[in-house]
Coordinates of C-alpha atoms in Angstrom, one line a residue:
Chain A
N1 CA -64.7 -21.3 218.1
A2 CA -66.3 -24.3 219.7
G3 CA -65.2 -26.6 216.8
V4 CA -67.5 -29.7 216.6
T5 CA -70.1 -30.1 219.3
Q6 CA -72.3 -33.2 219.9
T7 CA -75.3 -33.8 222.1
P8 CA -76.0 -35.7 224.2
K9 CA -72.8 -37.0 225.8
F10 CA -74.4 -40.1 227.1
Q11 CA -77.7 -41.9 226.4
V12 CA -79.3 -45.1 227.5
L13 CA -82.1 -46.5 225.3
K14 CA -84.3 -49.5 225.4
T15 CA -84.5 -51.7 222.3
G16 CA -87.0 -50.2 219.9
Q17 CA -86.7 -46.7 221.1
S18 CA -85.7 -43.9 218.8
M19 CA -83.4 -41.0 219.2
T20 CA -81.5 -38.3 217.3
L21 CA -77.8 -37.5 217.9
Q22 CA -77.0 -33.8 217.1
C23 CA -73.8 -32.5 215.7
A24 CA -72.9 -28.9 214.9
Q25 CA -69.7 -27.2 213.6
D26 CA -68.8 -23.6 213.5
M27 CA -65.8 -23.8 211.2
N28 CA -67.7 -23.2 208.0
H29 CA -66.8 -26.7 206.8
N30 CA -68.5 -28.2 203.8
S31 CA -68.3 -31.9 204.7
M32 CA -69.6 -33.7 207.8
Y33 CA -69.4 -37.3 208.9
W34 CA -70.8 -39.7 211.4
Y35 CA -68.7 -42.6 212.7
R36 CA -69.1 -45.3 215.2
Q37 CA -66.3 -46.6 217.3
D38 CA -66.3 -50.1 218.6
P39 CA -63.4 -52.0 220.4
G40 CA -61.0 -53.6 217.9
M41 CA -62.8 -52.2 214.9
G42 CA -61.6 -48.7 214.8
L43 CA -63.8 -46.0 213.3
R44 CA -66.4 -47.0 210.8
L45 CA -68.2 -44.5 208.7
I46 CA -72.0 -44.5 209.0
Y47 CA -73.0 -41.6 206.7
Y48 CA -71.4 -38.6 205.4
S49 CA -72.4 -35.3 203.8
A50 CA -69.9 -34.0 201.2
S51 CA -71.7 -30.7 201.1
E52 CA -74.9 -29.1 202.2
G53 CA -77.9 -30.8 200.7
T54 CA -76.2 -34.1 200.0
T55 CA -75.8 -37.2 202.1
D56 CA -74.3 -40.6 201.3
K57 CA -74.0 -44.0 202.9
G58 CA -70.8 -45.1 204.4
E59 CA -69.6 -48.5 205.5
V60 CA -72.3 -49.3 208.1
P61 CA -75.5 -47.3 207.3
N62 CA -78.1 -49.9 208.2
G63 CA -80.4 -48.8 211.0
Y64 CA -79.5 -45.2 210.7
N65 CA -80.7 -42.1 208.9
V66 CA -79.2 -38.7 208.6
S67 CA -80.2 -35.1 207.9
R68 CA -77.9 -32.3 206.8
L69 CA -80.1 -29.6 208.3
N70 CA -77.9 -26.7 207.1
K71 CA -74.2 -26.2 206.6
R72 CA -73.6 -26.3 210.3
E73 CA -75.7 -29.2 211.5
F74 CA -75.7 -32.9 210.7
S75 CA -77.9 -35.2 212.7
L76 CA -78.0 -39.0 213.0
R77 CA -81.2 -40.8 213.8
L78 CA -81.8 -44.2 215.2
E79 CA -85.4 -45.1 214.3
S80 CA -85.6 -48.3 216.3
A81 CA -82.5 -48.9 218.5
A82 CA -81.0 -52.3 218.7
P83 CA -78.3 -53.6 221.2
S84 CA -75.9 -53.9 218.3
Q85 CA -76.0 -50.1 218.0
T86 CA -74.4 -49.8 221.5
S87 CA -71.3 -47.8 220.6
V88 CA -69.5 -44.5 220.8
Y89 CA -70.6 -42.1 218.0
F90 CA -68.3 -39.4 216.7
C91 CA -69.2 -36.6 214.4
A92 CA -66.5 -35.0 212.3
S93 CA -66.2 -32.2 209.8
S94 CA -63.7 -31.1 207.2
L95 CA -63.3 -28.2 204.8
N96 CA -63.2 -30.3 201.7
P97 CA -62.5 -27.8 198.9
R98 CA -64.7 -28.4 195.9
S99 CA -62.0 -27.9 193.4
G100 CA -58.9 -30.0 193.2
A101 CA -57.0 -31.6 196.1
G102 CA -56.3 -29.4 199.0
E103 CA -55.2 -30.0 202.5
E104 CA -57.8 -31.8 204.4
T105 CA -58.0 -32.5 208.1
Q106 CA -61.0 -33.9 209.9
Y107 CA -62.0 -32.3 213.2
F108 CA -63.8 -34.5 215.6
G109 CA -66.4 -33.9 218.3
P110 CA -66.2 -35.2 221.8
G111 CA -68.5 -38.2 221.1
T112 CA -71.8 -39.7 222.3
R113 CA -71.8 -42.9 224.3
L114 CA -74.9 -44.8 223.6
L115 CA -76.1 -47.9 225.4
V116 CA -79.0 -49.9 224.1
L117 CA -80.5 -52.3 226.5
Chain B
A1 CA -60.2 -51.4 197.1
Q2 CA -59.3 -48.7 199.6
S3 CA -58.1 -49.9 203.0
V4 CA -55.8 -49.1 205.9
S5 CA -54.1 -51.8 208.0
Q6 CA -52.6 -51.4 211.4
H7 CA -50.8 -54.6 212.3
N8 CA -50.0 -53.8 215.9
H9 CA -53.2 -53.9 218.0
H10 CA -51.6 -53.5 221.4
V11 CA -48.1 -52.2 222.2
I12 CA -46.6 -52.0 225.7
L13 CA -43.4 -50.0 226.2
S14 CA -41.4 -48.6 229.0
E15 CA -40.8 -44.9 229.2
A16 CA -37.8 -43.7 227.0
A17 CA -38.2 -46.7 224.7
S18 CA -38.5 -46.0 220.9
L19 CA -41.8 -46.4 219.2
E20 CA -42.8 -47.5 215.7
L21 CA -46.4 -48.2 214.8
G22 CA -47.0 -49.7 211.4
C23 CA -49.6 -48.5 208.9
N24 CA -50.1 -49.9 205.4
Y25 CA -52.7 -48.7 202.9
S26 CA -54.3 -49.7 199.6
Y27 CA -55.5 -46.9 197.4
G28 CA -55.2 -46.1 193.7
G29 CA -55.2 -42.4 193.7
T30 CA -53.2 -39.6 195.3
V31 CA -52.8 -40.4 198.9
N32 CA -53.5 -38.1 201.8
L33 CA -52.5 -39.8 205.0
F34 CA -53.1 -39.0 208.6
W35 CA -52.3 -40.2 212.1
Y36 CA -54.8 -39.4 214.9
V37 CA -54.4 -40.0 218.6
Q38 CA -57.2 -40.6 221.1
Y39 CA -56.3 -40.2 224.7
P40 CA -58.4 -42.1 227.2
G41 CA -61.9 -40.6 227.3
Q42 CA -61.2 -38.0 224.7
H43 CA -61.9 -37.5 221.1
L44 CA -59.6 -37.9 218.2
Q45 CA -56.9 -35.3 217.6
L46 CA -54.6 -34.9 214.6
L47 CA -51.0 -35.9 215.2
L48 CA -49.7 -35.3 211.7
K49 CA -50.6 -35.5 208.1
Y50 CA -49.0 -36.1 204.7
F51 CA -50.2 -34.6 201.5
S52 CA -47.2 -34.1 199.3
G53 CA -43.5 -33.1 199.4
D54 CA -41.1 -34.3 202.0
P55 CA -42.1 -37.9 202.9
L56 CA -40.8 -37.4 206.4
V57 CA -43.5 -35.6 208.3
K58 CA -43.1 -34.1 211.7
G59 CA -46.1 -33.7 214.0
I60 CA -46.9 -32.6 217.5
K61 CA -45.4 -34.0 220.7
G62 CA -42.2 -35.3 219.0
F63 CA -44.0 -37.7 216.6
E64 CA -43.0 -38.2 213.0
A65 CA -44.1 -40.5 210.2
E66 CA -42.5 -41.5 207.0
F67 CA -44.4 -42.0 203.8
I68 CA -42.8 -44.8 201.7
K69 CA -44.7 -45.0 198.4
S70 CA -43.0 -48.2 197.3
K71 CA -44.1 -50.0 200.4
F72 CA -47.5 -48.4 200.7
S73 CA -46.6 -47.5 204.2
F74 CA -46.9 -44.6 206.6
N75 CA -45.4 -45.7 209.9
L76 CA -45.5 -43.5 213.0
R77 CA -42.3 -43.1 215.1
K78 CA -41.2 -41.4 218.3
P79 CA -37.6 -41.8 219.6
S80 CA -38.5 -41.8 223.2
V81 CA -42.0 -42.3 224.6
Q82 CA -43.5 -40.9 227.7
W83 CA -46.1 -42.1 230.1
S84 CA -48.4 -39.4 228.7
D85 CA -48.3 -41.0 225.3
T86 CA -50.5 -43.8 226.5
A87 CA -53.4 -43.6 224.0
E88 CA -54.9 -45.2 221.0
Y89 CA -53.4 -44.3 217.6
F90 CA -55.3 -44.4 214.3
C91 CA -53.9 -44.2 210.8
A92 CA -56.3 -42.9 208.2
L93 CA -56.4 -42.4 204.5
R94 CA -58.4 -39.8 202.7
G95 CA -60.2 -41.0 199.6
T96 CA -62.8 -39.0 197.6
Y97 CA -64.9 -37.2 200.3
K98 CA -64.4 -40.2 202.6
Y99 CA -61.8 -41.2 205.1
I100 CA -60.8 -44.7 205.9
F101 CA -59.4 -45.5 209.3
G102 CA -57.3 -48.4 210.5
T103 CA -58.5 -50.5 213.5
G104 CA -56.2 -48.6 215.8
T105 CA -53.2 -49.5 218.0
R106 CA -53.5 -49.2 221.8
L107 CA -50.2 -48.0 223.3
K108 CA -49.5 -48.4 226.9
V109 CA -46.4 -46.7 228.3
L110 CA -45.2 -48.0 231.7
A111 CA -43.7 -45.4 234.0

């Protein structure tokens, strides 16, 4: 099992350029998440997908769009990059049983470092 | 409102010192709590988690945490830290489909 994989690992963009960050998981998890990590601010949720076919906004969705392509893949798109989007982006997944409360652990990918000039 | 607070932003300890990192939460439902660790240049890894039962939870690498419901706390402890424990530590709360993370505590252990 590769777990959660992300591409690319590093990216430099110019202001106004667009790009898509890819994320895939091979653990048959239902839920997937995109976070950004900034110094002193911890992890902030951008978007999440509780299950295939659904997506919802998190804490900081402005400037981003997402697509849950299938159960395995969840991509994050920056349509017009801004310097404020310079950050480290982490994708995560969790099993998230549909019925009742069950044990839940998020598994994280290695991250994508994005620099917007 | 759902929130997680980590009051220690930076902690510096000498090897063999004891560690306690504070985590307080605000949540109205059944709490699921986690501590994650991020070593320099790496992604987040689970240290331990609490769902129910014994409020003293033991995790990997000698870490433990105690859930105190009356204090809304889930503090992380280790009796004797090592240089290799230098990392950033995040407390997290699971709400409905979403996780809320604290701002993290950077721990530096001096050899």
